[in-house]
PDB file of N, CA and C in Angstrom:
ATOM      1  N   MET A 197      -6.883 -74.146 313.701  1.00 76.00           N
ATOM      2  CA  MET A 197      -5.717 -73.870 314.022  1.00 76.00           C
ATOM      3  C   MET A 197      -4.911 -73.174 312.601  1.00 76.00           C
ATOM      4  N   ASN A 198      -5.319 -73.876 311.583  1.00 87.00           N
ATOM      5  CA  ASN A 198      -4.940 -73.707 310.172  1.00 87.00           C
ATOM      6  C   ASN A 198      -5.226 -72.107 309.809  1.00 87.00           C
ATOM      7  N   LEU A 199      -6.473 -71.611 310.207  1.00 89.00           N
ATOM      8  CA  LEU A 199      -6.803 -70.291 310.081  1.00 89.00           C
ATOM      9  C   LEU A 199      -5.897 -69.302 310.703  1.00 89.00           C
ATOM     10  N   LEU A 200      -5.655 -69.864 312.003  1.00 92.00           N
ATOM     11  CA  LEU A 200      -4.898 -68.551 312.734  1.00 92.00           C
ATOM     12  C   LEU A 200      -3.640 -68.728 312.155  1.00 92.00           C
ATOM     13  N   ILE A 201      -3.058 -69.650 311.744  1.00 91.00           N
ATOM     14  CA  ILE A 201      -1.716 -69.705 311.090  1.00 91.00           C
ATOM     15  C   ILE A 201      -1.713 -68.829 309.862  1.00 91.00           C
ATOM     16  N   ARG A 202      -2.636 -69.005 309.027  1.00 92.00           N
ATOM     17  CA  ARG A 202      -2.664 -68.107 307.865  1.00 92.00           C
ATOM     18  C   ARG A 202      -3.102 -66.538 308.281  1.00 92.00           C
ATOM     19  N   LEU A 203      -3.838 -66.336 309.148  1.00 94.00           N
ATOM     20  CA  LEU A 203      -3.934 -64.808 309.687  1.00 94.00           C
ATOM     21  C   LEU A 203      -2.677 -64.367 310.222  1.00 94.00           C
ATOM     22  N   PHE A 204      -2.008 -65.213 311.086  1.00 95.00           N
ATOM     23  CA  PHE A 204      -0.725 -64.707 311.411  1.00 95.00           C
ATOM     24  C   PHE A 204       0.398 -64.550 310.289  1.00 95.00           C
ATOM     25  N   ILE A 205       0.547 -65.529 309.351  1.00 95.00           N
ATOM     26  CA  ILE A 205       1.363 -65.201 308.284  1.00 95.00           C
ATOM     27  C   ILE A 205       0.905 -63.899 307.472  1.00 95.00           C
ATOM     28  N   THR A 206      -0.514 -63.743 307.273  1.00 96.00           N
ATOM     29  CA  THR A 206      -0.872 -62.584 306.590  1.00 96.00           C
ATOM     30  C   THR A 206      -0.261 -61.289 307.232  1.00 96.00           C
ATOM     31  N   ALA A 207      -0.442 -61.318 308.497  1.00 97.00           N
ATOM     32  CA  ALA A 207      -0.103 -60.238 309.473  1.00 97.00           C
ATOM     33  C   ALA A 207       1.397 -60.008 309.425  1.00 97.00           C
ATOM     34  N   ILE A 208       2.140 -61.001 309.347  1.00 96.00           N
ATOM     35  CA  ILE A 208       3.661 -60.966 309.272  1.00 96.00           C
ATOM     36  C   ILE A 208       3.903 -60.291 308.042  1.00 96.00           C
ATOM     37  N   VAL A 209       3.442 -60.806 307.007  1.00 97.00           N
ATOM     38  CA  VAL A 209       3.977 -60.507 305.508  1.00 97.00           C
ATOM     39  C   VAL A 209       3.378 -58.920 305.365  1.00 97.00           C
ATOM     40  N   ALA A 210       2.271 -58.616 305.789  1.00 97.00           N
ATOM     41  CA  ALA A 210       1.694 -57.385 305.462  1.00 97.00           C
ATOM     42  C   ALA A 210       2.614 -56.166 306.412  1.00 97.00           C
ATOM     43  N   TYR A 211       3.068 -56.795 307.579  1.00 97.00           N
ATOM     44  CA  TYR A 211       3.906 -55.951 308.457  1.00 97.00           C
ATOM     45  C   TYR A 211       5.199 -55.625 307.758  1.00 97.00           C
ATOM     46  N   LEU A 212       5.985 -56.648 307.190  1.00 97.00           N
ATOM     47  CA  LEU A 212       7.096 -56.501 306.616  1.00 97.00           C
ATOM     48  C   LEU A 212       7.000 -55.837 305.321  1.00 97.00           C
ATOM     49  N   LEU A 213       5.968 -55.954 304.564  1.00 97.00           N
ATOM     50  CA  LEU A 213       5.752 -55.150 303.394  1.00 97.00           C
ATOM     51  C   LEU A 213       5.724 -53.553 303.719  1.00 97.00           C
ATOM     52  N   THR A 214       5.162 -53.175 304.899  1.00 96.00           N
ATOM     53  CA  THR A 214       5.241 -51.897 304.968  1.00 96.00           C
ATOM     54  C   THR A 214       6.574 -51.186 305.206  1.00 96.00           C
ATOM     55  N   LYS A 215       7.385 -52.041 305.621  1.00 96.00           N
ATOM     56  CA  LYS A 215       9.047 -51.524 305.761  1.00 96.00           C
ATOM     57  C   LYS A 215       9.679 -51.465 304.290  1.00 96.00           C
ATOM     58  N   ILE A 216       9.200 -51.958 303.389  1.00 96.00           N
ATOM     59  CA  ILE A 216       9.610 -51.878 302.039  1.00 96.00           C
ATOM     60  C   ILE A 216       8.765 -50.930 301.414  1.00 96.00           C
ATOM     61  N   LEU A 217       7.644 -50.696 301.331  1.00 96.00           N
ATOM     62  CA  LEU A 217       6.570 -49.754 300.775  1.00 96.00           C
ATOM     63  C   LEU A 217       6.412 -48.500 301.518  1.00 96.00           C
ATOM     64  N   PRO A 218       6.846 -47.369 301.073  1.00 96.00           N
ATOM     65  CA  PRO A 218       6.571 -46.230 301.669  1.00 96.00           C
ATOM     66  C   PRO A 218       5.140 -45.494 301.531  1.00 96.00           C
ATOM     67  N   GLY A 219       4.449 -46.101 300.835  1.00 96.00           N
ATOM     68  CA  GLY A 219       3.090 -45.786 300.734  1.00 96.00           C
ATOM     69  C   GLY A 219       2.044 -46.335 301.648  1.00 96.00           C
ATOM     70  N   VAL A 220       2.506 -47.416 302.429  1.00 97.00           N
ATOM     71  CA  VAL A 220       1.643 -48.211 303.143  1.00 97.00           C
ATOM     72  C   VAL A 220       2.376 -48.310 304.514  1.00 97.00           C
ATOM     73  N   GLN A 221       1.620 -47.863 305.511  1.00 97.00           N
ATOM     74  CA  GLN A 221       2.243 -47.796 307.100  1.00 97.00           C
ATOM     75  C   GLN A 221       1.151 -48.441 308.022  1.00 97.00           C
ATOM     76  N   PHE A 222       1.726 -49.073 309.005  1.00 97.00           N
ATOM     77  CA  PHE A 222       0.978 -49.540 310.414  1.00 97.00           C
ATOM     78  C   PHE A 222       1.646 -49.068 311.377  1.00 97.00           C
ATOM     79  N   GLU A 223       0.911 -48.538 312.621  1.00 96.00           N
ATOM     80  CA  GLU A 223       1.417 -48.131 313.757  1.00 96.00           C
ATOM     81  C   GLU A 223       2.220 -49.140 314.418  1.00 96.00           C
ATOM     82  N   SER A 224       1.873 -50.353 314.443  1.00 96.00           N
ATOM     83  CA  SER A 224       2.282 -51.488 315.356  1.00 96.00           C
ATOM     84  C   SER A 224       2.114 -52.894 314.514  1.00 96.00           C
ATOM     85  N   PHE A 225       2.825 -53.788 314.984  1.00 97.00           N
ATOM     86  CA  PHE A 225       2.431 -55.261 314.780  1.00 97.00           C
ATOM     87  C   PHE A 225       0.883 -55.607 314.850  1.00 97.00           C
ATOM     88  N   SER A 226       0.381 -55.088 316.002  1.00 97.00           N
ATOM     89  CA  SER A 226      -0.877 -55.450 316.487  1.00 97.00           C
ATOM     90  C   SER A 226      -1.637 -54.733 315.227  1.00 97.00           C
ATOM     91  N   SER A 227      -1.529 -53.865 314.629  1.00 97.00           N
ATOM     92  CA  SER A 227      -2.410 -53.201 313.825  1.00 97.00           C
ATOM     93  C   SER A 227      -2.364 -54.062 312.485  1.00 97.00           C
ATOM     94  N   ALA A 228      -1.267 -54.728 312.319  1.00 97.00           N
ATOM     95  CA  ALA A 228      -1.171 -55.847 311.141  1.00 97.00           C
ATOM     96  C   ALA A 228      -1.956 -56.836 311.500  1.00 97.00           C
ATOM     97  N   ILE A 229      -2.094 -57.282 312.879  1.00 97.00           N
ATOM     98  CA  ILE A 229      -2.882 -58.264 313.111  1.00 97.00           C
ATOM     99  C   ILE A 229      -4.593 -58.061 313.074  1.00 97.00           C
ATOM    100  N   ILE A 230      -4.843 -56.759 313.169  1.00 97.00           N
ATOM    101  CA  ILE A 230      -6.092 -56.431 313.130  1.00 97.00           C
ATOM    102  C   ILE A 230      -6.362 -56.309 311.575  1.00 97.00           C
ATOM    103  N   PHE A 231      -5.413 -55.875 310.769  1.00 98.00           N
ATOM    104  CA  PHE A 231      -5.632 -55.923 309.391  1.00 98.00           C
ATOM    105  C   PHE A 231      -5.879 -57.011 308.855  1.00 98.00           C
ATOM    106  N   ALA A 232      -4.964 -57.977 309.221  1.00 97.00           N
ATOM    107  CA  ALA A 232      -5.219 -59.456 308.784  1.00 97.00           C
ATOM    108  C   ALA A 232      -6.718 -60.035 308.949  1.00 97.00           C
ATOM    109  N   ILE A 233      -7.300 -59.767 310.074  1.00 97.00           N
ATOM    110  CA  ILE A 233      -8.717 -60.143 310.600  1.00 97.00           C
ATOM    111  C   ILE A 233      -9.639 -59.360 309.567  1.00 97.00           C
ATOM    112  N   VAL A 234      -9.533 -58.077 309.614  1.00 97.00           N
ATOM    113  CA  VAL A 234     -10.503 -57.195 308.762  1.00 97.00           C
ATOM    114  C   VAL A 234     -10.165 -57.820 307.272  1.00 97.00           C
ATOM    115  N   LEU A 235      -9.178 -58.032 306.895  1.00 97.00           N
ATOM    116  CA  LEU A 235      -8.916 -58.601 305.493  1.00 97.00           C
ATOM    117  C   LEU A 235      -9.837 -59.745 305.185  1.00 97.00           C
ATOM    118  N   GLY A 236      -9.595 -60.649 306.048  1.00 96.00           N
ATOM    119  CA  GLY A 236     -10.226 -61.892 306.115  1.00 96.00           C
ATOM    120  C   GLY A 236     -11.847 -61.795 306.032  1.00 96.00           C
ATOM    121  N   ILE A 237     -12.228 -61.016 306.859  1.00 97.00           N
ATOM    122  CA  ILE A 237     -13.733 -60.639 306.834  1.00 97.00           C
ATOM    123  C   ILE A 237     -14.143 -59.885 305.649  1.00 97.00           C
ATOM    124  N   LEU A 238     -13.485 -58.943 305.134  1.00 97.00           N
ATOM    125  CA  LEU A 238     -13.842 -58.469 303.945  1.00 97.00           C
ATOM    126  C   LEU A 238     -13.781 -59.334 302.617  1.00 97.00           C
ATOM    127  N   ASN A 239     -12.748 -60.292 302.719  1.00 96.00           N
ATOM    128  CA  ASN A 239     -12.502 -61.361 301.628  1.00 96.00           C
ATOM    129  C   ASN A 239     -13.665 -62.041 301.614  1.00 96.00           C
ATOM    130  N   ILE A 240     -14.419 -62.561 302.736  1.00 96.00           N
ATOM    131  CA  ILE A 240     -15.440 -63.392 302.877  1.00 96.00           C
ATOM    132  C   ILE A 240     -16.705 -62.758 302.627  1.00 96.00           C
ATOM    133  N   PHE A 241     -17.070 -61.616 302.806  1.00 97.00           N
ATOM    134  CA  PHE A 241     -18.417 -60.840 302.519  1.00 97.00           C
ATOM    135  C   PHE A 241     -18.340 -59.949 301.465  1.00 97.00           C
ATOM    136  N   VAL A 242     -17.281 -58.957 301.376  1.00 97.00           N
ATOM    137  CA  VAL A 242     -17.331 -58.093 300.362  1.00 97.00           C
ATOM    138  C   VAL A 242     -16.773 -58.482 298.959  1.00 97.00           C
ATOM    139  N   LYS A 243     -15.702 -59.085 299.111  1.00 97.00           N
ATOM    140  CA  LYS A 243     -15.069 -59.571 297.778  1.00 97.00           C
ATOM    141  C   LYS A 243     -15.943 -60.377 296.761  1.00 97.00           C
ATOM    142  N   PRO A 244     -16.750 -61.289 297.178  1.00 97.00           N
ATOM    143  CA  PRO A 244     -17.649 -61.988 296.175  1.00 97.00           C
ATOM    144  C   PRO A 244     -18.574 -61.070 295.618  1.00 97.00           C
ATOM    145  N   ILE A 245     -19.054 -60.055 296.469  1.00 97.00           N
ATOM    146  CA  ILE A 245     -20.005 -59.147 295.803  1.00 97.00           C
ATOM    147  C   ILE A 245     -19.481 -58.281 294.753  1.00 97.00           C
ATOM    148  N   LEU A 246     -18.282 -57.577 295.118  1.00 97.00           N
ATOM    149  CA  LEU A 246     -17.468 -56.896 294.032  1.00 97.00           C
ATOM    150  C   LEU A 246     -17.098 -57.723 292.879  1.00 97.00           C
ATOM    151  N   SER A 247     -16.747 -58.908 292.952  1.00 97.00           N
ATOM    152  CA  SER A 247     -16.406 -59.862 292.132  1.00 97.00           C
ATOM    153  C   SER A 247     -17.412 -60.259 291.031  1.00 97.00           C
ATOM    154  N   LEU A 248     -18.692 -60.391 291.593  1.00 97.00           N
ATOM    155  CA  LEU A 248     -19.860 -60.535 290.737  1.00 97.00           C
ATOM    156  C   LEU A 248     -20.310 -59.174 289.779  1.00 97.00           C
ATOM    157  N   PHE A 249     -20.489 -58.141 290.579  1.00 97.00           N
ATOM    158  CA  PHE A 249     -20.317 -56.995 289.848  1.00 97.00           C
ATOM    159  C   PHE A 249     -19.549 -56.628 288.802  1.00 97.00           C
ATOM    160  N   GLY A 250     -18.129 -57.230 289.093  1.00 97.00           N
ATOM    161  CA  GLY A 250     -17.183 -56.607 288.325  1.00 97.00           C
ATOM    162  C   GLY A 250     -16.794 -57.855 287.134  1.00 97.00           C
ATOM    163  N   LEU A 251     -17.588 -58.742 287.255  1.00 97.00           N
ATOM    164  CA  LEU A 251     -17.479 -60.009 286.299  1.00 97.00           C
ATOM    165  C   LEU A 251     -17.412 -59.647 284.851  1.00 97.00           C
ATOM    166  N   PRO A 252     -18.161 -58.778 284.259  1.00 97.00           N
ATOM    167  CA  PRO A 252     -17.999 -58.476 282.787  1.00 97.00           C
ATOM    168  C   PRO A 252     -16.692 -57.787 282.647  1.00 97.00           C
ATOM    169  N   LEU A 253     -16.284 -56.737 283.491  1.00 97.00           N
ATOM    170  CA  LEU A 253     -14.932 -56.167 283.397  1.00 97.00           C
ATOM    171  C   LEU A 253     -13.763 -57.210 283.492  1.00 97.00           C
ATOM    172  N   THR A 254     -13.781 -58.183 284.329  1.00 96.00           N
ATOM    173  CA  THR A 254     -12.848 -59.151 284.684  1.00 96.00           C
ATOM    174  C   THR A 254     -12.590 -59.947 283.329  1.00 96.00           C
ATOM    175  N   ILE A 255     -13.736 -60.248 282.659  1.00 97.00           N
ATOM    176  CA  ILE A 255     -13.701 -61.219 281.592  1.00 97.00           C
ATOM    177  C   ILE A 255     -13.176 -60.356 280.308  1.00 97.00           C
ATOM    178  N   ILE A 256     -13.556 -58.859 280.430  1.00 97.00           N
ATOM    179  CA  ILE A 256     -13.154 -58.132 279.005  1.00 97.00           C
ATOM    180  C   ILE A 256     -11.574 -57.895 279.367  1.00 97.00           C
ATOM    181  N   THR A 257     -11.028 -57.885 280.556  1.00 97.00           N
ATOM    182  CA  THR A 257      -9.468 -57.569 280.728  1.00 97.00           C
ATOM    183  C   THR A 257      -8.894 -58.719 281.034  1.00 97.00           C
ATOM    184  N   LEU A 258      -9.525 -59.949 280.727  1.00 97.00           N
ATOM    185  CA  LEU A 258      -8.928 -61.173 281.029  1.00 97.00           C
ATOM    186  C   LEU A 258      -8.399 -61.390 282.358  1.00 97.00           C
ATOM    187  N   GLY A 259      -9.099 -60.902 283.162  1.00 96.00           N
ATOM    188  CA  GLY A 259      -8.886 -61.137 284.731  1.00 96.00           C
ATOM    189  C   GLY A 259      -7.848 -60.042 285.505  1.00 96.00           C
ATOM    190  N   LEU A 260      -7.576 -59.128 284.684  1.00 96.00           N
ATOM    191  CA  LEU A 260      -6.762 -58.010 285.458  1.00 96.00           C
ATOM    192  C   LEU A 260      -7.613 -57.083 286.218  1.00 96.00           C
ATOM    193  N   PHE A 261      -8.875 -57.186 285.991  1.00 97.00           N
ATOM    194  CA  PHE A 261      -9.712 -56.417 286.880  1.00 97.00           C
ATOM    195  C   PHE A 261      -9.691 -56.860 288.163  1.00 97.00           C
ATOM    196  N   ALA A 262      -9.547 -58.106 288.461  1.00 96.00           N
ATOM    197  CA  ALA A 262      -9.523 -58.693 289.822  1.00 96.00           C
ATOM    198  C   ALA A 262      -8.310 -57.987 290.678  1.00 96.00           C
ATOM    199  N   LEU A 263      -7.417 -57.641 290.081  1.00 97.00           N
ATOM    200  CA  LEU A 263      -6.425 -56.689 290.850  1.00 97.00           C
ATOM    201  C   LEU A 263      -6.803 -55.413 291.278  1.00 97.00           C
ATOM    202  N   VAL A 264      -7.805 -55.013 290.579  1.00 97.00           N
ATOM    203  CA  VAL A 264      -8.463 -53.794 291.129  1.00 97.00           C
ATOM    204  C   VAL A 264      -9.371 -53.818 292.306  1.00 97.00           C
ATOM    205  N   ILE A 265     -10.012 -55.002 292.186  1.00 97.00           N
ATOM    206  CA  ILE A 265     -10.940 -55.625 293.146  1.00 97.00           C
ATOM    207  C   ILE A 265     -10.072 -55.787 294.483  1.00 97.00           C
ATOM    208  N   ASN A 266      -8.913 -56.492 294.141  1.00 97.00           N
ATOM    209  CA  ASN A 266      -7.936 -56.661 295.530  1.00 97.00           C
ATOM    210  C   ASN A 266      -7.574 -55.244 296.100  1.00 97.00           C
ATOM    211  N   ALA A 267      -7.081 -54.228 295.326  1.00 98.00           N
ATOM    212  CA  ALA A 267      -6.733 -52.980 295.730  1.00 98.00           C
ATOM    213  C   ALA A 267      -8.055 -52.220 296.325  1.00 98.00           C
ATOM    214  N   ALA A 268      -9.116 -52.548 295.834  1.00 98.00           N
ATOM    215  CA  ALA A 268     -10.172 -51.826 296.344  1.00 98.00           C
ATOM    216  C   ALA A 268     -10.495 -52.521 297.946  1.00 98.00           C
ATOM    217  N   ILE A 269     -10.272 -53.648 298.130  1.00 98.00           N
ATOM    218  CA  ILE A 269     -10.436 -54.386 299.322  1.00 98.00           C
ATOM    219  C   ILE A 269      -9.381 -53.843 300.332  1.00 98.00           C
ATOM    220  N   ILE A 270      -8.202 -53.682 299.838  1.00 98.00           N
ATOM    221  CA  ILE A 270      -7.268 -53.043 300.783  1.00 98.00           C
ATOM    222  C   ILE A 270      -7.426 -51.597 301.103  1.00 98.00           C
ATOM    223  N   LEU A 271      -8.195 -50.783 300.268  1.00 98.00           N
ATOM    224  CA  LEU A 271      -8.503 -49.429 300.568  1.00 98.00           C
ATOM    225  C   LEU A 271      -9.766 -49.286 301.514  1.00 98.00           C
ATOM    226  N   ILE A 272     -10.670 -50.362 301.445  1.00 97.00           N
ATOM    227  CA  ILE A 272     -11.863 -50.390 302.438  1.00 97.00           C
ATOM    228  C   ILE A 272     -11.257 -50.754 303.810  1.00 97.00           C
ATOM    229  N   ALA A 273     -10.285 -51.820 303.913  1.00 97.00           N
ATOM    230  CA  ALA A 273      -9.601 -52.192 305.061  1.00 97.00           C
ATOM    231  C   ALA A 273      -8.977 -50.909 305.628  1.00 97.00           C
ATOM    232  N   ASP A 274      -8.405 -50.059 305.002  1.00 97.00           N
ATOM    233  CA  ASP A 274      -7.852 -48.852 305.229  1.00 97.00           C
ATOM    234  C   ASP A 274      -8.825 -47.906 305.840  1.00 97.00           C
ATOM    235  N   TYR A 275     -10.037 -47.924 305.378  1.00 97.00           N
ATOM    236  CA  TYR A 275     -10.875 -46.977 305.832  1.00 97.00           C
ATOM    237  C   TYR A 275     -11.354 -47.411 307.146  1.00 97.00           C
ATOM    238  N   PHE A 276     -11.435 -48.577 307.471  1.00 97.00           N
ATOM    239  CA  PHE A 276     -11.839 -49.207 308.818  1.00 97.00           C
ATOM    240  C   PHE A 276     -10.987 -49.472 309.880  1.00 97.00           C
ATOM    241  N   ILE A 277      -9.696 -49.270 309.406  1.00 96.00           N
ATOM    242  CA  ILE A 277      -8.322 -49.333 310.518  1.00 96.00           C
ATOM    243  C   ILE A 277      -7.689 -47.905 310.636  1.00 96.00           C
ATOM    244  N   ASP A 278      -7.939 -47.172 311.547  1.00 96.00           N
ATOM    245  CA  ASP A 278      -7.405 -46.008 311.857  1.00 96.00           C
ATOM    246  C   ASP A 278      -5.775 -46.209 311.986  1.00 96.00           C
ATOM    247  N   SER A 279      -5.177 -47.261 312.436  1.00 96.00           N
ATOM    248  CA  SER A 279      -3.932 -47.093 312.648  1.00 96.00           C
ATOM    249  C   SER A 279      -3.153 -47.761 311.285  1.00 96.00           C
ATOM    250  N   MET A 280      -3.737 -47.816 310.210  1.00 96.00           N
ATOM    251  CA  MET A 280      -3.178 -48.059 309.006  1.00 96.00           C
ATOM    252  C   MET A 280      -3.516 -46.963 307.941  1.00 96.00           C
ATOM    253  N   VAL A 281      -2.386 -46.684 307.071  1.00 97.00           N
ATOM    254  CA  VAL A 281      -2.443 -45.698 306.208  1.00 97.00           C
ATOM    255  C   VAL A 281      -1.997 -46.278 304.857  1.00 97.00           C
ATOM    256  N   VAL A 282      -2.901 -45.929 303.934  1.00 97.00           N
ATOM    257  CA  VAL A 282      -2.558 -46.211 302.312  1.00 97.00           C
ATOM    258  C   VAL A 282      -2.547 -45.079 301.420  1.00 97.00           C
ATOM    259  N   ASN A 283      -1.450 -44.646 300.887  1.00 97.00           N
ATOM    260  CA  ASN A 283      -1.468 -43.520 300.411  1.00 97.00           C
ATOM    261  C   ASN A 283      -1.788 -43.411 298.783  1.00 97.00           C
ATOM    262  N   GLY A 284      -3.091 -43.860 298.567  1.00 96.00           N
ATOM    263  CA  GLY A 284      -3.656 -44.069 297.182  1.00 96.00           C
ATOM    264  C   GLY A 284      -3.807 -45.366 296.623  1.00 96.00           C
ATOM    265  N   PHE A 285      -4.690 -45.303 295.514  1.00 97.00           N
ATOM    266  CA  PHE A 285      -4.918 -46.598 294.707  1.00 97.00           C
ATOM    267  C   PHE A 285      -3.751 -47.385 294.477  1.00 97.00           C
ATOM    268  N   TRP A 286      -2.544 -46.595 293.921  1.00 98.00           N
ATOM    269  CA  TRP A 286      -1.594 -47.287 293.330  1.00 98.00           C
ATOM    270  C   TRP A 286      -0.825 -47.894 294.437  1.00 98.00           C
ATOM    271  N   TRP A 287      -0.434 -47.410 295.525  1.00 98.00           N
ATOM    272  CA  TRP A 287       0.142 -48.162 296.508  1.00 98.00           C
ATOM    273  C   TRP A 287      -1.017 -49.369 297.022  1.00 98.00           C
ATOM    274  N   ALA A 288      -2.133 -49.190 297.179  1.00 98.00           N
ATOM    275  CA  ALA A 288      -2.947 -50.296 297.641  1.00 98.00           C
ATOM    276  C   ALA A 288      -2.917 -51.266 296.482  1.00 98.00           C
ATOM    277  N   LEU A 289      -2.766 -51.106 295.146  1.00 98.00           N
ATOM    278  CA  LEU A 289      -2.488 -51.939 294.016  1.00 98.00           C
ATOM    279  C   LEU A 289      -1.280 -52.806 294.258  1.00 98.00           C
ATOM    280  N   ILE A 290      -0.123 -52.058 294.594  1.00 98.00           N
ATOM    281  CA  ILE A 290       1.267 -52.717 294.510  1.00 98.00           C
ATOM    282  C   ILE A 290       1.192 -53.531 295.846  1.00 98.00           C
ATOM    283  N   PHE A 291       0.625 -52.986 297.036  1.00 98.00           N
ATOM    284  CA  PHE A 291       0.530 -53.720 298.190  1.00 98.00           C
ATOM    285  C   PHE A 291      -0.227 -55.157 298.122  1.00 98.00           C
ATOM    286  N   SER A 292      -1.563 -55.026 297.457  1.00 97.00           N
ATOM    287  CA  SER A 292      -2.090 -56.265 297.314  1.00 97.00           C
ATOM    288  C   SER A 292      -1.604 -57.269 296.446  1.00 97.00           C
ATOM    289  N   ILE A 293      -0.797 -56.907 295.381  1.00 97.00           N
ATOM    290  CA  ILE A 293      -0.056 -57.887 294.656  1.00 97.00           C
ATOM    291  C   ILE A 293       0.902 -58.518 295.244  1.00 97.00           C
ATOM    292  N   LEU A 294       1.834 -57.785 296.174  1.00 98.00           N
ATOM    293  CA  LEU A 294       2.872 -58.276 296.868  1.00 98.00           C
ATOM    294  C   LEU A 294       2.422 -59.028 297.846  1.00 98.00           C
ATOM    295  N   LEU A 295       1.321 -58.665 298.505  1.00 97.00           N
ATOM    296  CA  LEU A 295       0.698 -59.458 299.667  1.00 97.00           C
ATOM    297  C   LEU A 295       0.251 -60.867 299.198  1.00 97.00           C
ATOM    298  N   SER A 296      -0.464 -60.724 298.012  1.00 96.00           N
ATOM    299  CA  SER A 296      -0.903 -62.042 297.477  1.00 96.00           C
ATOM    300  C   SER A 296       0.283 -63.070 296.984  1.00 96.00           C
ATOM    301  N   ILE A 297       1.162 -62.607 296.607  1.00 97.00           N
ATOM    302  CA  ILE A 297       2.345 -63.383 296.045  1.00 97.00           C
ATOM    303  C   ILE A 297       2.825 -64.111 297.291  1.00 97.00           C
ATOM    304  N   VAL A 298       3.449 -63.205 298.201  1.00 96.00           N
ATOM    305  CA  VAL A 298       4.245 -63.619 299.274  1.00 96.00           C
ATOM    306  C   VAL A 298       3.462 -64.515 300.248  1.00 96.00           C
ATOM    307  N   THR A 299       2.311 -64.118 300.731  1.00 96.00           N
ATOM    308  CA  THR A 299       1.302 -65.036 301.448  1.00 96.00           C
ATOM    309  C   THR A 299       1.082 -66.353 300.741  1.00 96.00           C
ATOM    310  N   SER A 300       0.900 -66.289 299.657  1.00 94.00           N
ATOM    311  CA  SER A 300       0.630 -67.665 298.932  1.00 94.00           C
ATOM    312  C   SER A 300       1.863 -68.451 299.055  1.00 94.00           C
ATOM    313  N   LEU A 301       3.168 -67.787 298.760  1.00 95.00           N
ATOM    314  CA  LEU A 301       4.435 -68.623 299.209  1.00 95.00           C
ATOM    315  C   LEU A 301       4.473 -69.013 300.429  1.00 95.00           C
ATOM    316  N   ALA A 302       4.335 -68.229 301.428  1.00 92.00           N
ATOM    317  CA  ALA A 302       4.409 -68.637 302.870  1.00 92.00           C
ATOM    318  C   ALA A 302       3.549 -69.438 303.165  1.00 92.00           C
ATOM    319  N   ASN A 303       2.325 -69.620 302.739  1.00 89.00           N
ATOM    320  CA  ASN A 303       1.289 -70.485 303.065  1.00 89.00           C
ATOM    321  C   ASN A 303       1.754 -72.016 302.671  1.00 89.00           C
ATOM    322  N   SER A 304       2.103 -71.948 301.356  1.00 89.00           N
ATOM    323  CA  SER A 304       2.512 -73.311 300.766  1.00 89.00           C
ATOM    324  C   SER A 304       3.754 -73.716 301.332  1.00 89.00           C
ATOM    325  N   MET A 305       4.619 -73.149 302.071  1.00 88.00           N
ATOM    326  CA  MET A 305       5.838 -73.532 302.866  1.00 88.00           C
ATOM    327  C   MET A 305       5.196 -74.056 304.140  1.00 88.00           C
ATOM    328  N   PHE A 306       4.443 -73.272 304.659  1.00 80.00           N
ATOM    329  CA  PHE A 306       3.878 -73.834 306.048  1.00 80.00           C
ATOM    330  C   PHE A 306       2.626 -74.694 306.114  1.00 80.00           C
ATOM    331  N   SER A 307       2.039 -75.000 305.011  1.00 73.00           N
ATOM    332  CA  SER A 307       0.920 -75.808 304.881  1.00 73.00           C
ATOM    333  C   SER A 307       1.325 -77.451 305.414  1.00 73.00           C
ATOM    334  N   ASP A 308       0.536 -78.020 305.766  1.00 64.00           N
ATOM    335  CA  ASP A 308       0.742 -79.486 306.378  1.00 64.00           C
ATOM    336  C   ASP A 308       0.592 -80.759 305.238  1.00 64.00           C
ATOM    337  N   GLY A 309       0.228 -80.111 303.940  1.00 59.00           N
ATOM    338  CA  GLY A 309      -0.003 -80.824 302.804  1.00 59.00           C
ATOM    339  C   GLY A 309      -1.305 -81.785 302.777  1.00 59.00           C
ATOM    340  N   ASP A 310      -2.300 -81.326 303.712  1.00 54.00           N
ATOM    341  CA  ASP A 310      -3.684 -82.019 303.709  1.00 54.00           C
ATOM    342  C   ASP A 310      -4.184 -81.535 302.373  1.00 54.00           C
TER     343      ASP A 310
END
């Protein structure tokens, strides 16, 4: 149940961010739900591989390269979802930063404290 709540929060936050950021668009809220599912799958399977290969750069940049990896994950999700449009790397970077911050805040507000 906790996973479904987190996916729904991610979908809501992503959909609301597209209303603020002109460089990222969804066709509908159902596209945002699909995005949340694809993002979760990519975070499970692809992100650890990218993080492992990018570990030297992450160490050299004191962790800032992790933001680039997050933006790459957003761009990969954009590639797989036809009803989502991201207009370039910089919009993906801004979107990933804001998505991470707001979903972390929202998840901490709605967590049951376990």
